[in-house]
Tab-separated table of C-alpha atoms and ligand atoms in Angstrom:
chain	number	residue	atom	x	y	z
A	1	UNK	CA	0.000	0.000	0.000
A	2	UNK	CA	1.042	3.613	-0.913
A	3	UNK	CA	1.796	5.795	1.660
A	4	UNK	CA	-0.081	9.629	2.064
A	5	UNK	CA	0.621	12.272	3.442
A	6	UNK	CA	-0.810	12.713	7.019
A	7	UNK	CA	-4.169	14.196	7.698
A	8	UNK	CA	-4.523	18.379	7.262
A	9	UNK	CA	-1.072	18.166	5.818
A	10	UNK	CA	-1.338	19.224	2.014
A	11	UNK	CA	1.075	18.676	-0.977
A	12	UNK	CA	1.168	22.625	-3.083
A	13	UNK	CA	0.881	21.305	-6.444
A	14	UNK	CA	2.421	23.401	-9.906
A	15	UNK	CA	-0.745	25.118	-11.108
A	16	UNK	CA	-1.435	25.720	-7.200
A	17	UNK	CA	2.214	27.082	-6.034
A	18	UNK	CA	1.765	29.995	-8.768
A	19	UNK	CA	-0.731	31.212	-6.906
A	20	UNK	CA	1.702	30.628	-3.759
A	21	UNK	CA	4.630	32.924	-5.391
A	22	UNK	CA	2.076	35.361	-6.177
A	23	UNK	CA	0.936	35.984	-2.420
A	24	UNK	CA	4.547	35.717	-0.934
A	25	UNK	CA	6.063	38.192	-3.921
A	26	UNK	CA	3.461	40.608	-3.499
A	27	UNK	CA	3.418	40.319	0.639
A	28	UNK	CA	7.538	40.219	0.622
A	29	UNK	CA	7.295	43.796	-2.037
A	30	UNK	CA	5.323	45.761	0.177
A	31	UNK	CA	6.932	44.456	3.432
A	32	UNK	CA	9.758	46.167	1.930
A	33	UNK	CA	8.228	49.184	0.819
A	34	UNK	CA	6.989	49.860	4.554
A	35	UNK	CA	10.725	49.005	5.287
A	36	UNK	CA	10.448	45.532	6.807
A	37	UNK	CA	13.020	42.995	6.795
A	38	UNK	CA	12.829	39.114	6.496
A	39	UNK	CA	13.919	37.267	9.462
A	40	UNK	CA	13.947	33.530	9.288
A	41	UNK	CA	13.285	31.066	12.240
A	42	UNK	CA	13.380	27.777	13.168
A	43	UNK	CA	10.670	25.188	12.734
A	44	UNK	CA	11.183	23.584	16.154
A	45	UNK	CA	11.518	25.816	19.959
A	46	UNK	CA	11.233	24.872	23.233
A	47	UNK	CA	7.727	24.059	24.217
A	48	UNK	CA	7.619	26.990	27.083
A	49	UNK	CA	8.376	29.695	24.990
A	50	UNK	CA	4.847	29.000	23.324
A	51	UNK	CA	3.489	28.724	27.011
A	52	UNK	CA	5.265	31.267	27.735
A	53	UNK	CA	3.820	33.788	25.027
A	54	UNK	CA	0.733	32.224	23.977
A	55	UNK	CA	-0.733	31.248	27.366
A	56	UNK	CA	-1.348	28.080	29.311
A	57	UNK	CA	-4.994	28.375	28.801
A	58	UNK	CA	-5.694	29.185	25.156
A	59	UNK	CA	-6.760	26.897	22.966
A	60	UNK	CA	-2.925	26.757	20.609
A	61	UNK	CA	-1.077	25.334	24.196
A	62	UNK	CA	-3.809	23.451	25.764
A	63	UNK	CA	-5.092	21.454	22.616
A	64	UNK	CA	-3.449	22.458	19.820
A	65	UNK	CA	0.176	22.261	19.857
A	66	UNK	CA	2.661	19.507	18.202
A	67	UNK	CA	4.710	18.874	21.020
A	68	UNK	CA	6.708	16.247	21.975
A	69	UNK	CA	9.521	14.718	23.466
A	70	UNK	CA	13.356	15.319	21.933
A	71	UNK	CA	15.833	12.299	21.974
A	72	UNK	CA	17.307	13.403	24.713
A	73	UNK	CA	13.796	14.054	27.121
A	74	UNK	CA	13.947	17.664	26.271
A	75	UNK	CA	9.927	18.879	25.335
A	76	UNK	CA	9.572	20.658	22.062
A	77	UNK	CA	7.286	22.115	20.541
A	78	UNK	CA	6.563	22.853	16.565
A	79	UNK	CA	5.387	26.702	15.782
A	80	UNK	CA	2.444	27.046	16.108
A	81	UNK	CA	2.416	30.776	15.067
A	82	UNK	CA	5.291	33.158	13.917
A	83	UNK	CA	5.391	35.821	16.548
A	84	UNK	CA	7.160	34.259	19.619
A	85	UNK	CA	9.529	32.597	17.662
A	86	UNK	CA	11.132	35.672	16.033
A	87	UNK	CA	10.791	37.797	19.197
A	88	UNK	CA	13.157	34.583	20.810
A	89	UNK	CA	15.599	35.902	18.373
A	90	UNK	CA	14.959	39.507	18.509
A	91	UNK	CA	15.861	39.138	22.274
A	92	UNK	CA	18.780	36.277	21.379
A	93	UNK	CA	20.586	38.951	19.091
A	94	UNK	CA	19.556	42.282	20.731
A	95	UNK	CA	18.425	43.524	17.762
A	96	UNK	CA	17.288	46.159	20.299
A	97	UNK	CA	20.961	47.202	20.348
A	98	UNK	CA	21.139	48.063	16.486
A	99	UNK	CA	18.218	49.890	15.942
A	100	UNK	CA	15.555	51.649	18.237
A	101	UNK	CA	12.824	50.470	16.046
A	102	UNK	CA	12.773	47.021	13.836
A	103	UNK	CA	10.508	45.744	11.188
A	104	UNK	CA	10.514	42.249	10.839
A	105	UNK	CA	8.313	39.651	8.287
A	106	UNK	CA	9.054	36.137	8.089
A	107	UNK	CA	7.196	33.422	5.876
A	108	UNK	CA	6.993	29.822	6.582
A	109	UNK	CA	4.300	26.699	8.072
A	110	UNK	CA	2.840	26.587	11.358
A	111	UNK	CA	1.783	23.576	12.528
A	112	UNK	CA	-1.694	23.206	15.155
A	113	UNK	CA	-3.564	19.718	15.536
A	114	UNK	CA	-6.991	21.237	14.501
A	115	UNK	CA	-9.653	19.606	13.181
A	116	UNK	CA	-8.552	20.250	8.917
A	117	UNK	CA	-11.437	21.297	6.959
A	118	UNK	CA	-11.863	23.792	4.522
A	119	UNK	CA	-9.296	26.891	4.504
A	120	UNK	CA	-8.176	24.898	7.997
A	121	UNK	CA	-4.997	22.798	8.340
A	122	UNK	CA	-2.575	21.346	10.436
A	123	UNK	CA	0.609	22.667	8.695
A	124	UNK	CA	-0.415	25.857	7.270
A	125	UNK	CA	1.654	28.884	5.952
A	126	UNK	CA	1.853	32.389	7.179
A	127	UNK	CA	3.249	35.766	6.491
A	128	UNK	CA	4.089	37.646	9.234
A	129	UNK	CA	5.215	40.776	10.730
A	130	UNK	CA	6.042	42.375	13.747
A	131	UNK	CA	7.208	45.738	14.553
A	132	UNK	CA	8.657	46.218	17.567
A	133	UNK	CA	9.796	49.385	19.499
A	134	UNK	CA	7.162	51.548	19.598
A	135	UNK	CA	3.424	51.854	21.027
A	136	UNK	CA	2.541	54.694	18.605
A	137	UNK	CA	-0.738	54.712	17.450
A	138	UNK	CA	0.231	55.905	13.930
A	139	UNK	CA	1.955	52.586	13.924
A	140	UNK	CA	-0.461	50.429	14.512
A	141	UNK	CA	-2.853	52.105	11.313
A	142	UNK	CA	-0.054	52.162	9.413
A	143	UNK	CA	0.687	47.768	9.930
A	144	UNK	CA	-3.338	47.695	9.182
A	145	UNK	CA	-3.383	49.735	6.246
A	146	UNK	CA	-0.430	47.407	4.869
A	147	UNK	CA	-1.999	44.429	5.384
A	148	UNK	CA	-5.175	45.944	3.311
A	149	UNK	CA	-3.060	46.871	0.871
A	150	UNK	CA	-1.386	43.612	0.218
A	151	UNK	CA	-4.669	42.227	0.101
A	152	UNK	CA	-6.375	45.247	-2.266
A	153	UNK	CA	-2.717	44.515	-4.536
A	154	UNK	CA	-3.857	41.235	-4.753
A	155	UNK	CA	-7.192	42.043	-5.879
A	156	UNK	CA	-9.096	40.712	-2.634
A	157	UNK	CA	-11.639	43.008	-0.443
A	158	UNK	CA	-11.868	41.772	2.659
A	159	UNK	CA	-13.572	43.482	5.961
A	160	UNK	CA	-11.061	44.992	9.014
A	161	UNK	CA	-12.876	44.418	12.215
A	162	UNK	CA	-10.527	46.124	15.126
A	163	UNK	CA	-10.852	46.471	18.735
A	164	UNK	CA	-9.045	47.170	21.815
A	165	UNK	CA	-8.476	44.884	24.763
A	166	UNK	CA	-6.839	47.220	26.968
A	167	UNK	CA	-3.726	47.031	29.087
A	168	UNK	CA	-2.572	45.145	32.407
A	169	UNK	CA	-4.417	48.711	33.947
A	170	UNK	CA	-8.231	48.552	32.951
A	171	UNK	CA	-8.158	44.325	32.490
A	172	UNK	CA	-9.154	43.470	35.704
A	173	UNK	CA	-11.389	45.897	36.282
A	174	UNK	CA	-13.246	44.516	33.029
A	175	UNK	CA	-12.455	40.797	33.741
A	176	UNK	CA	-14.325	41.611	36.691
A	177	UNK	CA	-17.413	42.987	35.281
A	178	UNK	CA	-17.743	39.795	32.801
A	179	UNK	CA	-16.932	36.869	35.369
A	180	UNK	CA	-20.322	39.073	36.832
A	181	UNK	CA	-21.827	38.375	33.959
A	182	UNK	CA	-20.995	35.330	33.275
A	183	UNK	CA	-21.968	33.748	36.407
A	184	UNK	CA	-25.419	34.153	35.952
A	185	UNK	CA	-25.506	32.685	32.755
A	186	UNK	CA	-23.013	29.531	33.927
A	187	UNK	CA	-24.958	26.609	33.282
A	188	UNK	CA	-25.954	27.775	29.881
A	189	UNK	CA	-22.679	27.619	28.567
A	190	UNK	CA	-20.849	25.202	26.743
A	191	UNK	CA	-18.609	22.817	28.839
A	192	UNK	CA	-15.668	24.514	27.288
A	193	UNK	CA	-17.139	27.831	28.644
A	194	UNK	CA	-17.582	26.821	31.784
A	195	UNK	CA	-14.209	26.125	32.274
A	196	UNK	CA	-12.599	29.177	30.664
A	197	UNK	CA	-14.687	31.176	32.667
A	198	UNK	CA	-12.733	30.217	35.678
A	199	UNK	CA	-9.718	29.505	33.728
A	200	UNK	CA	-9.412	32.971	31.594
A	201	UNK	CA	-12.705	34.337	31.267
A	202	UNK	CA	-11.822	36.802	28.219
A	203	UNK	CA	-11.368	33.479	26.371
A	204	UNK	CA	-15.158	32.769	26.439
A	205	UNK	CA	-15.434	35.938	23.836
A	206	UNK	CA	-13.862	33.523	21.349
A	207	UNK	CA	-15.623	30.696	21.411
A	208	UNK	CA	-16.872	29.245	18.128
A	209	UNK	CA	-20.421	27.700	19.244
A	210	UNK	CA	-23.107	29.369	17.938
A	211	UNK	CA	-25.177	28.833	20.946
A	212	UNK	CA	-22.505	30.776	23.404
A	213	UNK	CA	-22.275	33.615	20.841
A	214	UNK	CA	-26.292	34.055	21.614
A	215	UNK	CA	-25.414	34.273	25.436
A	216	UNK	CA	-22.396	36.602	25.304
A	217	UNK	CA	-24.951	39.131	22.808
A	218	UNK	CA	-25.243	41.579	25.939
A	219	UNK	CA	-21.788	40.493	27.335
A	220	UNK	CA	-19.854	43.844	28.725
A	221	UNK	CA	-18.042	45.583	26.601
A	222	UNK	CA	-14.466	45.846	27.243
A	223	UNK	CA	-14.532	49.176	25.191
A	224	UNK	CA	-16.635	50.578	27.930
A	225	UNK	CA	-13.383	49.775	30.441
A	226	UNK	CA	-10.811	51.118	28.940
A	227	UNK	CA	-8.553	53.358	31.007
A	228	UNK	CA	-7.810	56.757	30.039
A	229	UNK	CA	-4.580	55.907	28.207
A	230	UNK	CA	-6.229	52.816	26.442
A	231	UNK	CA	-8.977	54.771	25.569
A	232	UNK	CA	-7.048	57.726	24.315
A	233	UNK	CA	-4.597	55.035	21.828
A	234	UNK	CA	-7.677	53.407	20.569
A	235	UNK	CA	-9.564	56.399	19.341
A	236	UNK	CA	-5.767	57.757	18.072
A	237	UNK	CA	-5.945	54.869	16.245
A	238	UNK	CA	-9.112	55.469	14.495
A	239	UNK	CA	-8.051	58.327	13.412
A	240	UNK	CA	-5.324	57.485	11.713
A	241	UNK	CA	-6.662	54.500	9.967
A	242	UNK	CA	-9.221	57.069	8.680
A	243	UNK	CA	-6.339	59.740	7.523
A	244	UNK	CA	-5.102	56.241	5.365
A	245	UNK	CA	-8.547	56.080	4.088
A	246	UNK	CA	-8.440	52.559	5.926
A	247	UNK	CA	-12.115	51.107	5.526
A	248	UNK	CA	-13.111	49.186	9.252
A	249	UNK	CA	-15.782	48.296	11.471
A	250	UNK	CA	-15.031	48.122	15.656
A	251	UNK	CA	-16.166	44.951	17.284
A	252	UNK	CA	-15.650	45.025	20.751
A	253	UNK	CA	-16.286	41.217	20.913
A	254	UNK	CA	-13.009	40.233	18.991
A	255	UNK	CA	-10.289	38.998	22.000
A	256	UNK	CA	-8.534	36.354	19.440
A	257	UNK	CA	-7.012	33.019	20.388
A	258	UNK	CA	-3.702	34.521	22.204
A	259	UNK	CA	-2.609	36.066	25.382
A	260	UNK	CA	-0.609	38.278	24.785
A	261	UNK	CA	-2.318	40.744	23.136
A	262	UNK	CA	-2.865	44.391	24.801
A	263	UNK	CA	-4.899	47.327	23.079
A	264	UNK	CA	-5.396	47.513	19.472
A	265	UNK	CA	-6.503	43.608	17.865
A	266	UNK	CA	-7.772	43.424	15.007
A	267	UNK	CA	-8.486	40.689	11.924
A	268	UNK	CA	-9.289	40.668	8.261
A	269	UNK	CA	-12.494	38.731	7.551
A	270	UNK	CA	-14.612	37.365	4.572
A	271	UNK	CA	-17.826	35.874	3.906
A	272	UNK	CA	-16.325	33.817	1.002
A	273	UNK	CA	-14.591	30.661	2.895
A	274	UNK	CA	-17.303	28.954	4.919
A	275	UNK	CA	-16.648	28.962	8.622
A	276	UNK	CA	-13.039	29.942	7.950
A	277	UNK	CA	-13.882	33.897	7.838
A	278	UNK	CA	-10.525	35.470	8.864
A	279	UNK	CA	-7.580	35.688	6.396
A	280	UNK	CA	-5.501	37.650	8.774
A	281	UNK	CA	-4.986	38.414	12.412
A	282	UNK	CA	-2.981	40.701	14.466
A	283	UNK	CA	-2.863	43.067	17.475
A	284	UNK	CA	-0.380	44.714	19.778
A	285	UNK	CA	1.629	42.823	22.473
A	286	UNK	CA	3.395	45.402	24.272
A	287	UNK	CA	4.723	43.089	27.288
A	288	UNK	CA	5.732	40.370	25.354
A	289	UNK	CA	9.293	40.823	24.655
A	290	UNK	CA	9.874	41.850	28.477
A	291	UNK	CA	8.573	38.544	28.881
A	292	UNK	CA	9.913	36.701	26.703
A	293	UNK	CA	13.296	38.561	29.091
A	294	UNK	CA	14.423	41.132	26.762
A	295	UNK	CA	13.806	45.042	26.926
A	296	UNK	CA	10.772	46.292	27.687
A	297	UNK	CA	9.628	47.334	24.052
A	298	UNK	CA	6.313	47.425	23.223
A	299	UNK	CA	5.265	45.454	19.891
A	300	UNK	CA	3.055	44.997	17.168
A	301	UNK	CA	2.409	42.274	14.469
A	302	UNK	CA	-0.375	40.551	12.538
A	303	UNK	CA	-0.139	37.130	10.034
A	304	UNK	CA	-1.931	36.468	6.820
A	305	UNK	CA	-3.011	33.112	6.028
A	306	UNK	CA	-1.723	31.903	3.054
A	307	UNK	CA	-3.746	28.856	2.310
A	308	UNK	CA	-6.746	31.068	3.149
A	309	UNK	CA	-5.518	34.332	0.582
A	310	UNK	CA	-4.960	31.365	-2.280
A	311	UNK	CA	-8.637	29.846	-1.765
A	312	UNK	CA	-9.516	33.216	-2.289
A	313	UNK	CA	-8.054	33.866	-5.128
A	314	UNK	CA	-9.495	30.891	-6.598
A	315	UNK	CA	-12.914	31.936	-5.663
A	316	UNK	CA	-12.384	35.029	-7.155
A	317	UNK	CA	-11.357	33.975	-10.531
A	318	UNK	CA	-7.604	35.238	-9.499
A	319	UNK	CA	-5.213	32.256	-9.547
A	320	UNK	CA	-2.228	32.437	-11.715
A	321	UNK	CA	-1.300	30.278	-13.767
A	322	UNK	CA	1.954	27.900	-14.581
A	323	UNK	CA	4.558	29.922	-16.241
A	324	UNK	CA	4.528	29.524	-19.770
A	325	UNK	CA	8.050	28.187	-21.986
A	326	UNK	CA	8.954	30.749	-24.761
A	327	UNK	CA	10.330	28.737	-26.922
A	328	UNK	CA	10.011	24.617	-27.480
A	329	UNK	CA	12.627	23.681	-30.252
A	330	UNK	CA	10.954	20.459	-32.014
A	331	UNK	CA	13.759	18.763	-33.751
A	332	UNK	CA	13.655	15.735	-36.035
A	333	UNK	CA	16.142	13.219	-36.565
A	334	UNK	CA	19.759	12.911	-34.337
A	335	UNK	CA	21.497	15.301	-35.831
A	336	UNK	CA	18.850	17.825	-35.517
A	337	UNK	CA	18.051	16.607	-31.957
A	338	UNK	CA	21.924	17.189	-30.738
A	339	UNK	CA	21.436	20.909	-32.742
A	340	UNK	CA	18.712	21.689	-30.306
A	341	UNK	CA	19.940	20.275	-27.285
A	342	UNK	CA	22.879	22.954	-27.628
A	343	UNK	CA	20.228	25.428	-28.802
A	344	UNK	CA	17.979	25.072	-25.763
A	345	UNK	CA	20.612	25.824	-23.661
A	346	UNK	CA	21.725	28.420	-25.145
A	347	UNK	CA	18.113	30.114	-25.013
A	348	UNK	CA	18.059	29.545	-21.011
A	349	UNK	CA	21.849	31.102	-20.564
A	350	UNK	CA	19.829	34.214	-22.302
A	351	UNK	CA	17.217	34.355	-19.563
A	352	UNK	CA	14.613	32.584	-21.627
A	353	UNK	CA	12.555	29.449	-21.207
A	354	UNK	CA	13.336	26.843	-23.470
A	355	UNK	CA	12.581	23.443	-23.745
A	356	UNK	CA	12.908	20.319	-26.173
A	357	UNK	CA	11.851	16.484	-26.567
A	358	UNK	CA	15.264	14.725	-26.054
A	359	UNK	CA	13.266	11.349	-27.475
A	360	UNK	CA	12.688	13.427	-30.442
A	361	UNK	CA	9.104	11.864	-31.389
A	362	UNK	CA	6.998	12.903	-33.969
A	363	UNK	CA	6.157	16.129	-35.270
A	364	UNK	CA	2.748	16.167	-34.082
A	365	UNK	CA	3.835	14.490	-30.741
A	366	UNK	CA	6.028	17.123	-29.915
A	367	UNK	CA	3.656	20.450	-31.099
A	368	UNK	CA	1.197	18.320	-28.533
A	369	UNK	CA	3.983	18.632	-26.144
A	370	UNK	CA	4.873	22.205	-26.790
A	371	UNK	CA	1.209	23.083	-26.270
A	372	UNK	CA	0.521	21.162	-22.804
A	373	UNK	CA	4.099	23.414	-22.066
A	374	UNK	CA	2.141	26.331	-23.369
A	375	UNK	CA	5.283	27.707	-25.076
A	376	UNK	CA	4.300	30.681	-26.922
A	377	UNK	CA	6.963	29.736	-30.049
A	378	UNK	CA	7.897	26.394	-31.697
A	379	UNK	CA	11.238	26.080	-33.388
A	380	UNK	CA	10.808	23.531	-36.044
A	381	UNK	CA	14.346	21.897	-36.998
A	382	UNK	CA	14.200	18.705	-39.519
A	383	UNK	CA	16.940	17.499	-41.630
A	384	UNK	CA	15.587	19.964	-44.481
A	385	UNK	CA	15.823	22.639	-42.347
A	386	UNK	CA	19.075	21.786	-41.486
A	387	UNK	CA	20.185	21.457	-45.032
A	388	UNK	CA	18.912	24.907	-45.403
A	389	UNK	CA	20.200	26.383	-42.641
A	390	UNK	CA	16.802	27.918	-41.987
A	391	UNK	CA	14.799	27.165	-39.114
A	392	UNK	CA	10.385	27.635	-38.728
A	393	UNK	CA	9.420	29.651	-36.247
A	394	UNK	CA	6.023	29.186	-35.089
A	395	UNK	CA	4.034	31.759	-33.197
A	396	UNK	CA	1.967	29.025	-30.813
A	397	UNK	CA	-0.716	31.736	-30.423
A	398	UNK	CA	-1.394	33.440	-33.371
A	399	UNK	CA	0.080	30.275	-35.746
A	400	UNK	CA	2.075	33.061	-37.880
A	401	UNK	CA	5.545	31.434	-39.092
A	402	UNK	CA	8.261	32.291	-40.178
A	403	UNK	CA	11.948	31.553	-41.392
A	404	UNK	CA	14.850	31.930	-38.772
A	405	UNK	CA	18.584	31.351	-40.036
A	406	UNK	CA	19.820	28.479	-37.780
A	407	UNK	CA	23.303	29.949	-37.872
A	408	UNK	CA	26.661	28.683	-36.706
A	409	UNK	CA	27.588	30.351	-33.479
A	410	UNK	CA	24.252	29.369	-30.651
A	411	UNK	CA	25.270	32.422	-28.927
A	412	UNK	CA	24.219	34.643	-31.543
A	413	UNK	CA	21.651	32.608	-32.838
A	414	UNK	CA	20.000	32.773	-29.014
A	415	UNK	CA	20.687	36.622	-28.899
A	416	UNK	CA	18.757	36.964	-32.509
A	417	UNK	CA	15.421	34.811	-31.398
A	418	UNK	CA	15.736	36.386	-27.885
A	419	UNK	CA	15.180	39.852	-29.853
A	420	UNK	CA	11.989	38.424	-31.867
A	421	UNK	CA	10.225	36.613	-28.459
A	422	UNK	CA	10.584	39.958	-26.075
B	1	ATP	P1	-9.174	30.994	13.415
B	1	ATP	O1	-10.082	31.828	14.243
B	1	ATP	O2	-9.625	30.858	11.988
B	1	ATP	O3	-8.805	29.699	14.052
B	1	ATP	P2	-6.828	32.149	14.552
B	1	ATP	O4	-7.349	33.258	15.341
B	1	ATP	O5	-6.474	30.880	15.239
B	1	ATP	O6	-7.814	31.849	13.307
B	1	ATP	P3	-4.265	33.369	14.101
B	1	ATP	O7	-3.567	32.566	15.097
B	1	ATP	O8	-4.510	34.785	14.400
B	1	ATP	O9	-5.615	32.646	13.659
B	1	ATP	O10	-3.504	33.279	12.694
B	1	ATP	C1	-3.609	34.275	11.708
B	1	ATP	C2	-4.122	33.717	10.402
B	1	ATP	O11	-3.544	32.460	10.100
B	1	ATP	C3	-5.616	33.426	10.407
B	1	ATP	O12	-6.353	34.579	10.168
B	1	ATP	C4	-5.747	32.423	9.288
B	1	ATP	O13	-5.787	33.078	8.033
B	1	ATP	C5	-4.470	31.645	9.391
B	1	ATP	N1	-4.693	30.375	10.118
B	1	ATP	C6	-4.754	30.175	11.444
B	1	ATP	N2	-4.949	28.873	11.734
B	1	ATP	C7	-5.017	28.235	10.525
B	1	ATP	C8	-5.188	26.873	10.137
B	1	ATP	N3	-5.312	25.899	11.033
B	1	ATP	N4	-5.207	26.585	8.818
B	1	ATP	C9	-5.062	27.547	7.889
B	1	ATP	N5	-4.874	28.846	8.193
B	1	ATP	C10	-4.858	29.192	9.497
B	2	MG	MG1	-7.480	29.092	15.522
């Protein structure tokens, strides 16, 4: 019996991965044009940095983390999200040191033992980006407005919700007024629920079940507990997201699925991927890298889901397609065939995309073969064109041909066809 791949683990097929390399060039171009640099981590940490940052008592560390056992008895843990592992090495190398403000992206899987369905996996790919260094609410419109633009470059509208959970301050105070609330209501809760309410009630806000969305409907609002600072960034915030001309709707309900987040949270959402609404996620985190025992600087960061942006895509008509070969060089008989096996690769030392049929088949075989390739010209070489010196050029799209001197030196024979295909 063949062996598959395991269960929310997906292969990226060509014809797919296009549509890949179009979501990580367009994320990596304006990363750069808001001056962000790529960072890349490791695949593997030590479990209690997740604990650590994520929190004992979120869903990620208590049910949904790859962890297990090293050779040697040590626990480790596979990322499960981007952010603690490249504050580790923020804090590792003091990038502190070098610069009083860093901009960091990194793209790669992340791995969570979910249930896989639909825009839902257990290795799935992010990009990701945190800013770290400053609490400035300029800052955090300006990492929103570049996530909508990387999705509005790739042709994808999508809905910001934002929100503010506050700081260490005005928590309690609201964590207060919902345990309140959510005592009376106890037994009507889910069992889940009921145990993050005594657990970490703000996690109740995020649970999925219909039914405990209907209960939390006149929940308190932690917007209505902010304290004056809080309050102050949040509406700061606002405004700058509408001086970007930053489309977004406040939900005061949003907490999402991670501990660490203080103030401004926020998530891009659609209604065109079932149950899986959010593309993207992010929020500020300013005590995580004091934490995590570096300097206390305040952060910032959100991740797009990649699997989620290319199902959109899709939906929308948007995928890209396989890169095309510019030139196929269909060559009959062996003396031909070693001609165009020199040829082809002298087309690909000139930047182009060239390809041949090294069993040299029939002519029809190979313009079959040229077509599935989707080159847009055919060389046709037999021994008569040989003879000639004269190649056929064949424009795949428009069928127009035309006579091309095979010539003796492949360099400039390359640099001449080069001219006619650009
Ligand atoms: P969800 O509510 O959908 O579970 P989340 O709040 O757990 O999302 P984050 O941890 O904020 O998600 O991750 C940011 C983004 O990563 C999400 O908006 C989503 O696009 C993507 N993502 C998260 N988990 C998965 C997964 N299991 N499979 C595919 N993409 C995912
Ligand atoms: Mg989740």
């Amino acid at each position: 019996m063949s062996v598959k791949a395991l269960k929310g683990f997906k292969d990226i097929l060509p014809g797919t991965v296009e549509t890949w390399q179009r979501i990580e060039q367009t994320g990596r171009d304006i990363f750069h044009r808001f001056g962000f640099f790529e960072i890349k981590v490791p695949i593997l940490e030590k479990t209690k940095l997740f604990q650590r940052s994520i929190g004992e008592t979120t869903d990620i560390v208590e049910k949904e983390m790859y962890t297990f056992a090293d050779r040697n008895g040590s626990s480790l843990t596979m990322r499960p999200e981007g952010t603690a592992p490249v504050l580790r090495a923020y804090v590792e190398h003091a990038l502190h040191v070098k610069k009083p403000i860093q901009r960091l992206f990194t793209i790669g899987p992340m791995f969570r033992h979910e249930r896989p369905q639909k825009g839902r996996l257990r290795q799935f790919h992010q990009m990701s980006v945190e800013v770290l260094g400053t609490n400035h609410p300029m800052v955090d419109a300006e990492v929103m407005g570049m996530a909508w633009l990387i999705l509005k470059e790739l042709g994808l509208s999508v809905s910001l919700e934002i929100n503010s959970l506050g700081c260490p301050k005005c928590r309690p105070e609201f964590n207060q007024a919902l345990l309140d609330f959510l005592e009376k209501r106890a037994d009507k809760l889910c069992l889940d629920c009921q145990r993050r309410r005594l657990t970490n009630p703000l996690r109740v806000l995020d649970c999925k079940s219909q039914h405990c969305r209907e209960q939390y409907e006149n929940a308190p609002s932690i917007l209505d507990h902010l304290c004056p600072d809080c309050a102050e960034h949040f509406s700061s915030v606002k405004k700058n997201l509408d001086l970007l001309n930053v489309p977004y709707s406040v939900n005061s309900f949003m907490v999402r699925g991670l501990d660490y987040y203080t103030r401004t949270t926020f998530e891009l959402l659609t209604d065109n991927l079932g149950a899986q609404s959010a593309v993207g996620a992010g929020g500020r985190y300013d005590g995580l890298v004091k934490q995590l025992g570096g300097p206390d600087v305040p952060g910032i960061g959100f991740a797009l889901g990649v699997e989620r942006l290319a199902l959109l895509l899709e939906h929308e008509g948007l995928s890209s397609e396989e890169p095309q070969v510019d030139c196929f060089i269909a060559a009959l008989g062996d003396e031909a065939l070693a001609r165009a096996f020199v040829m082809v690769n002298a087309l690909r030392m000139r930047g182009l995309r060239a390809a041949m049929d090294h069993q040299g088949r029939s002519l029809k075989n190979q313009m079959k073969q040229a077509g599935r390739m989707k080159a847009r010209y055919a060389l046709i070489m037999g021994e008569d064109e040989l003879e000639k010196g004269e190649g056929i050029l064949r424009n795949m799209e428009n069928r127009e041909q035309q006579n091309v001197e095979l010539g003796g030196d492949s360099s400039a024979w390359s640099t001449m066809i080069k001219k006619i295909l650009v």
